[in-house]
Coordinates of C-alpha atoms and ligand atoms in Angstrom, one line a residue:
M106 CA 130.0 83.6 108.6
V107 CA 131.8 86.1 110.8
G108 CA 131.2 89.7 109.8
R109 CA 128.4 89.1 107.3
K110 CA 125.3 91.2 107.9
I111 CA 121.9 89.6 107.4
K112 CA 119.6 91.8 105.4
I113 CA 115.8 92.0 105.6
V114 CA 113.5 92.4 102.6
D115 CA 109.9 93.1 103.6
T116 CA 107.1 92.1 101.3
T117 CA 104.1 93.2 103.3
L118 CA 103.1 95.5 100.4
R119 CA 103.4 92.7 97.8
D120 CA 103.0 89.2 99.2
G121 CA 101.1 90.6 102.3
E122 CA 98.6 92.4 100.1
Q123 CA 98.3 89.3 97.9
T124 CA 96.6 87.6 100.9
A125 CA 93.0 86.6 100.0
G126 CA 90.7 89.5 101.1
V127 CA 93.4 92.1 101.8
V128 CA 93.6 95.4 100.0
F129 CA 95.6 98.4 101.2
A130 CA 94.6 102.0 100.3
N131 CA 97.4 104.0 98.6
Q132 CA 97.8 106.1 101.8
E133 CA 98.1 102.9 103.8
K134 CA 100.8 101.6 101.5
I135 CA 102.8 104.8 101.8
R136 CA 102.4 104.8 105.6
I137 CA 103.5 101.2 105.8
A138 CA 106.6 101.9 103.6
K139 CA 107.5 104.7 106.0
Y140 CA 107.2 102.5 109.0
L141 CA 109.3 99.7 107.4
N142 CA 112.0 102.3 106.6
E143 CA 111.9 103.6 110.2
L144 CA 112.2 100.0 111.5
G145 CA 115.4 99.5 109.6
V146 CA 114.3 97.2 106.8
D147 CA 117.0 97.0 104.1
Q148 CA 114.7 96.6 101.1
I149 CA 110.9 97.0 100.7
E150 CA 109.1 95.1 98.0
V151 CA 106.4 97.6 97.3
G152 CA 104.1 95.9 94.8
I153 CA 103.6 94.9 91.2
P154 CA 104.0 97.9 88.8
V155 CA 102.6 96.1 85.8
M156 CA 99.2 96.0 87.5
G157 CA 99.0 99.8 86.7
G158 CA 96.4 102.1 88.2
D159 CA 96.5 102.7 92.0
E160 CA 99.2 100.1 92.4
K161 CA 101.6 101.8 90.1
Q162 CA 100.7 105.2 91.5
A163 CA 101.4 104.1 95.1
I164 CA 104.8 102.6 94.0
R165 CA 105.7 105.9 92.2
E166 CA 104.9 107.9 95.3
I167 CA 106.9 105.5 97.6
C168 CA 109.9 105.8 95.2
K169 CA 109.7 109.6 95.6
L170 CA 109.8 109.6 99.4
G171 CA 113.6 109.2 99.3
L172 CA 113.6 106.5 101.9
K173 CA 116.9 104.9 103.1
S174 CA 115.5 101.4 102.3
S175 CA 116.0 100.0 98.8
I176 CA 112.7 99.9 96.8
M177 CA 111.9 96.8 94.9
G178 CA 109.2 96.1 92.3
W179 CA 107.9 92.6 91.6
N180 CA 107.8 91.3 88.1
R181 CA 107.2 88.2 86.0
A182 CA 110.1 87.2 83.9
A183 CA 109.0 89.5 81.1
I184 CA 110.5 92.6 79.7
P185 CA 107.3 94.7 79.7
D186 CA 106.8 94.0 83.4
I187 CA 110.3 95.1 84.2
Q188 CA 109.9 98.2 82.0
E189 CA 106.9 99.2 84.2
S190 CA 109.1 98.8 87.3
L191 CA 111.8 101.0 85.8
D192 CA 109.2 103.6 85.0
C193 CA 108.3 103.9 88.6
G194 CA 111.9 104.7 89.7
V195 CA 112.6 101.5 91.7
D196 CA 116.3 100.7 92.4
A197 CA 115.7 97.0 92.6
V198 CA 113.6 94.4 90.8
A199 CA 112.4 90.9 91.7
I200 CA 112.1 88.7 88.6
S201 CA 109.9 85.7 89.3
I202 CA 109.4 82.4 87.4
S203 CA 108.6 78.9 88.6
T204 CA 111.3 76.3 88.7
S205 CA 109.4 73.1 89.8
D206 CA 108.3 70.6 87.2
I207 CA 104.7 70.7 88.5
H208 CA 104.5 74.5 88.0
I209 CA 106.4 74.4 84.6
K210 CA 104.1 71.6 83.3
Y211 CA 100.7 72.7 84.6
K212 CA 100.9 76.4 85.3
L213 CA 103.3 77.7 82.7
Q214 CA 102.7 74.8 80.3
T215 CA 106.2 75.0 78.9
T216 CA 109.6 73.4 79.3
R217 CA 112.5 73.7 81.6
E218 CA 114.6 75.1 78.7
D219 CA 112.0 77.8 78.0
V220 CA 112.0 78.9 81.7
L221 CA 115.8 79.3 81.6
E222 CA 115.6 81.3 78.4
R223 CA 112.8 83.7 79.7
M224 CA 114.7 84.2 83.0
V225 CA 118.0 85.0 81.3
K226 CA 116.4 87.5 78.8
A227 CA 114.6 89.3 81.6
V228 CA 117.7 89.4 83.9
E229 CA 119.9 90.7 81.1
F230 CA 117.4 93.4 80.3
A231 CA 117.2 94.5 84.0
H232 CA 121.0 94.3 84.3
K233 CA 121.5 96.6 81.3
N234 CA 119.3 99.1 83.1
G235 CA 121.5 99.1 86.2
V236 CA 119.0 98.0 88.9
Y237 CA 119.7 95.5 91.7
I238 CA 118.2 92.1 90.7
S239 CA 116.7 89.3 92.8
V240 CA 115.8 86.3 90.7
N241 CA 112.9 84.5 92.3
A242 CA 112.8 80.7 91.9
E243 CA 109.1 80.1 92.6
D244 CA 108.3 76.8 94.2
A245 CA 112.1 76.3 94.6
S246 CA 111.5 73.9 97.5
R247 CA 109.7 71.4 95.1
S248 CA 112.3 71.9 92.3
D249 CA 114.9 69.4 91.1
M250 CA 118.1 70.5 92.8
D251 CA 120.3 70.0 89.7
Y252 CA 118.0 72.1 87.7
L253 CA 117.8 74.8 90.4
I254 CA 121.6 74.9 90.5
E255 CA 121.7 75.4 86.7
F256 CA 119.0 78.1 87.0
A257 CA 121.0 79.9 89.7
R258 CA 124.2 79.7 87.7
L259 CA 122.6 81.2 84.6
A260 CA 120.9 83.9 86.6
K261 CA 124.3 84.9 88.1
Q262 CA 125.9 84.9 84.7
A263 CA 123.1 87.1 83.4
G264 CA 123.7 89.7 86.1
A265 CA 121.5 88.6 89.1
D266 CA 122.5 89.8 92.5
R267 CA 120.7 87.1 94.5
L268 CA 118.4 84.2 94.2
R269 CA 115.1 84.2 96.2
F270 CA 114.6 80.7 97.3
C271 CA 110.8 80.4 97.5
D272 CA 109.2 77.8 99.7
T273 CA 106.0 78.7 97.9
V274 CA 103.7 76.1 99.4
G275 CA 105.5 76.0 102.8
I276 CA 106.5 72.3 102.7
L277 CA 110.1 72.6 104.0
E278 CA 111.3 71.9 107.5
P279 CA 114.6 73.3 109.0
F280 CA 116.9 70.3 108.4
A281 CA 116.0 69.9 104.7
T282 CA 116.2 73.7 104.3
Y283 CA 119.7 73.8 105.7
D284 CA 120.8 71.1 103.3
R285 CA 119.3 72.7 100.2
I286 CA 120.6 76.2 100.9
K287 CA 124.1 74.9 101.7
T288 CA 124.1 72.9 98.5
L289 CA 123.0 75.9 96.4
I290 CA 125.5 78.3 97.9
D291 CA 128.4 75.8 97.6
A292 CA 127.5 75.1 93.9
T293 CA 126.9 78.7 92.8
G294 CA 128.3 81.3 95.3
L295 CA 125.2 83.4 94.6
D296 CA 123.6 85.3 97.5
I297 CA 120.4 83.6 98.7
E298 CA 117.2 85.1 100.1
M299 CA 114.9 82.9 102.2
H300 CA 111.3 83.3 101.2
T301 CA 109.3 80.9 103.5
H302 CA 105.6 80.3 104.0
N303 CA 104.0 79.2 107.2
D304 CA 101.7 76.4 106.1
F305 CA 103.2 74.0 108.7
G306 CA 104.1 76.7 111.2
M307 CA 107.7 76.6 110.2
A308 CA 108.3 79.8 108.2
T309 CA 110.5 81.5 110.8
A310 CA 112.4 78.3 111.7
N311 CA 113.1 77.6 108.0
A312 CA 114.3 81.2 107.4
L313 CA 116.7 80.8 110.4
A314 CA 117.9 77.4 109.1
G315 CA 118.6 79.1 105.7
V316 CA 120.6 81.9 107.4
R317 CA 122.6 79.3 109.3
A318 CA 123.4 77.6 105.9
G319 CA 124.7 80.9 104.6
A320 CA 121.7 82.8 103.2
E321 CA 122.3 86.6 103.6
W322 CA 118.7 87.8 103.0
V323 CA 115.5 87.0 104.7
G324 CA 112.1 87.9 103.2
V325 CA 109.4 88.7 105.7
T326 CA 106.1 90.5 106.3
I327 CA 104.7 92.4 109.3
G328 CA 102.8 89.9 111.5
G329 CA 103.5 87.2 108.9
L330 CA 100.7 88.5 106.6
G331 CA 100.7 86.6 103.3
E332 CA 99.1 84.0 101.2
R333 CA 97.3 81.2 103.0
A334 CA 99.0 80.7 106.4
G335 CA 101.3 83.6 105.6
N336 CA 105.1 84.4 105.4
A337 CA 107.8 84.5 108.0
A338 CA 107.0 87.4 110.3
L339 CA 109.4 90.3 110.4
E340 CA 109.2 90.7 114.2
E341 CA 109.8 87.0 114.8
V342 CA 112.8 86.8 112.5
V343 CA 114.5 89.9 113.8
M344 CA 113.9 89.0 117.5
A345 CA 114.9 85.4 117.0
L346 CA 118.1 86.4 115.2
K347 CA 118.8 88.8 118.1
H348 CA 117.9 86.7 121.1
I349 CA 118.4 83.1 119.9
D350 CA 121.3 83.5 117.4
G351 CA 122.9 86.5 119.0
D352 CA 122.8 88.6 115.8
D353 CA 121.4 92.1 116.5
L354 CA 120.3 93.8 113.3
N355 CA 119.8 97.0 115.1
F356 CA 116.1 97.4 114.2
K357 CA 113.9 99.9 116.0
T358 CA 112.1 97.0 117.7
E359 CA 110.2 99.4 120.1
L360 CA 107.9 100.1 117.1
F361 CA 107.0 96.5 116.5
R362 CA 103.7 96.5 118.4
E363 CA 102.6 99.8 116.9
V364 CA 103.4 98.7 113.4
A365 CA 101.8 95.3 113.9
E366 CA 98.6 97.1 115.1
Y367 CA 98.6 99.4 112.1
V368 CA 99.0 96.6 109.6
A369 CA 96.4 94.5 111.3
R370 CA 93.9 97.4 111.1
A371 CA 94.8 98.2 107.4
S372 CA 94.5 94.5 106.5
G373 CA 91.2 94.0 108.4
R374 CA 92.8 91.3 110.6
I375 CA 92.8 90.8 114.3
L376 CA 96.1 90.8 116.1
H377 CA 95.8 87.6 118.1
P378 CA 96.6 88.0 121.9
S379 CA 99.0 85.0 121.7
K380 CA 100.8 86.2 118.6
P381 CA 104.6 85.7 119.1
I382 CA 106.6 88.9 120.0
V383 CA 103.7 91.4 119.6
G384 CA 100.6 89.7 121.0
S385 CA 99.0 91.5 124.0
N386 CA 99.5 88.3 126.1
M387 CA 103.3 88.2 125.6
F388 CA 103.8 90.0 128.9
A389 CA 100.5 89.2 130.7
H390 CA 100.9 86.9 133.7
E391 CA 98.0 85.4 135.6
S392 CA 99.1 82.1 137.1
G393 CA 100.1 82.5 140.7
I394 CA 103.5 80.9 140.2
H395 CA 104.4 82.9 137.1
G396 CA 103.1 86.2 138.6
D397 CA 105.1 85.6 141.7
G398 CA 108.3 84.9 139.7
V399 CA 107.9 87.9 137.4
L400 CA 107.3 90.2 140.3
K401 CA 110.5 89.0 141.9
N402 CA 112.5 89.1 138.6
P403 CA 110.9 89.4 135.2
N404 CA 113.7 87.2 133.6
T405 CA 112.1 84.2 135.3
Y406 CA 109.4 84.1 132.7
E407 CA 110.4 86.7 130.0
V408 CA 113.2 86.5 127.5
F409 CA 113.2 90.2 126.6
T410 CA 111.5 93.3 128.1
P411 CA 108.1 94.5 127.0
E412 CA 109.6 97.9 126.3
E413 CA 111.8 96.3 123.7
V414 CA 108.8 95.6 121.4
G415 CA 106.5 98.4 122.5
L416 CA 104.3 96.4 125.0
Q417 CA 103.7 96.6 128.7
R418 CA 103.9 94.0 131.4
Q419 CA 100.5 93.2 133.0
I420 CA 99.8 91.1 136.0
V421 CA 96.3 89.8 135.3
I422 CA 94.1 88.9 138.3
G423 CA 91.9 85.9 137.7
K424 CA 91.2 82.2 138.6
H425 CA 94.9 81.3 138.6
S426 CA 96.2 84.2 140.6
G427 CA 98.0 83.9 143.9
T428 CA 98.1 86.2 147.0
H429 CA 101.4 87.7 145.9
S430 CA 99.9 89.0 142.6
I431 CA 96.8 90.3 144.4
T432 CA 98.9 92.1 147.0
A433 CA 101.0 93.7 144.2
K434 CA 97.9 94.7 142.2
F435 CA 96.3 96.4 145.2
R436 CA 99.5 98.2 146.0
E437 CA 99.1 99.8 142.5
Y438 CA 95.8 101.1 143.8
G439 CA 97.5 102.4 146.9
I440 CA 96.0 99.7 149.2
E441 CA 98.3 97.6 151.4
L442 CA 96.6 94.2 152.0
S443 CA 97.3 92.0 155.0
G444 CA 97.8 88.3 154.5
E445 CA 94.3 87.6 155.7
E446 CA 92.8 90.2 153.4
A447 CA 94.7 88.9 150.4
N448 CA 93.5 85.3 151.1
G449 CA 89.9 86.5 151.6
L450 CA 90.0 88.4 148.4
L451 CA 91.6 85.6 146.5
T452 CA 88.6 83.2 147.3
R453 CA 86.2 85.8 145.9
V454 CA 88.3 86.6 142.9
R455 CA 88.4 82.9 141.9
A456 CA 84.6 82.5 142.3
V457 CA 83.9 85.5 140.2
A458 CA 86.4 84.6 137.5
V459 CA 84.9 81.1 137.2
N460 CA 81.5 82.6 137.0
L461 CA 82.4 85.1 134.3
K462 CA 84.9 82.7 132.6
R463 CA 87.6 85.5 132.3
S464 CA 90.0 87.5 134.4
L465 CA 88.9 90.6 136.3
F466 CA 89.0 94.3 135.4
D467 CA 90.5 96.8 137.9
K468 CA 87.0 98.2 138.5
E469 CA 85.7 94.7 139.4
L470 CA 88.6 94.1 141.8
V471 CA 87.9 97.4 143.6
N472 CA 84.2 96.4 143.9
L473 CA 85.2 93.1 145.4
W474 CA 87.4 94.9 147.9
E475 CA 84.6 97.2 148.9
D476 CA 82.2 94.3 149.4
Y477 CA 84.8 92.5 151.4
C478 CA 85.3 95.6 153.7
R479 CA 81.5 96.0 154.1
E480 CA 81.0 92.4 155.1
K481 CA 83.9 92.6 157.6
G482 CA 82.0 95.6 159.0
D483 CA 84.7 98.3 158.6
Ligands
MN197 MN1 105.2 84.2 98.7

């Protein structure tokens, strides 16, 4: 494992846009591609060229930007699809076909042999045209392992650069993931990309388990946008690799919040306050004990700094606050509270917070202070 570099392929513009109810305007697709490039993403899956129209136009324009990131087009295992990708000027193609019996029988209504044949033909065509190739084993997590190994071996022989291991329905957990990926790599030596879905809340954990088993690529989206419960989130994977696994990919993480907000707006989604890494509550502390700890040393309740992901620390004053937080908050307003004043205010703050069922705004705190001073007669 020493010396290998984990690479990130972002599919916000393909799997992310495939989310029910999400459509990006072409200008938004271009803006997002520029953001991904600036963040440090190794490869951007930009869309599905064979759809034609606006989709193909946006992909063409992204290819012309001359970004540092590799640009990948998504294709079914069919030569006309791949021809459309090549027409756009991409340097990489994803060639996708299902490998599970349930997909082969009911969706494709064909045989395992036919799947192998279609995949090999498509890969050979792409290889002849000199582009980087990811072969996507759709529903890999529900595929027979011996068949998947055969599929991967033939893909490699035909010229594939990596296999995208798709947990299409999100049914894996980290221990099974580790075993499958290790088995695949030992048997084929092919590079593996983890493509994990979050149906059971394990997309990021499964991606990390795959990396530990030897996968060198991780497929992600901004904010985990993607079909159903979504994909592994770019910001989660990058920050977990850095702070949990000690593997810094040198991303421009300070942009995470800004990019997450942009993609949330463009996709018509709210950015939930408790979203991992980029949620507005990540660095908001209300409880007296936590507020006190963070004021003494932020490391007591924070693993990384807010600046690292483009957020700000916030001591929130509300029902659970303590006198230490209130004193620090009023110091920001230029008011030095005595112990008695802090206690007097705290009682009022709690009563108002319960009444309003929320924490208090600055203006409300200042009003409470003025009331307190009036009642005391000074
Ligand atoms: Mn997917």
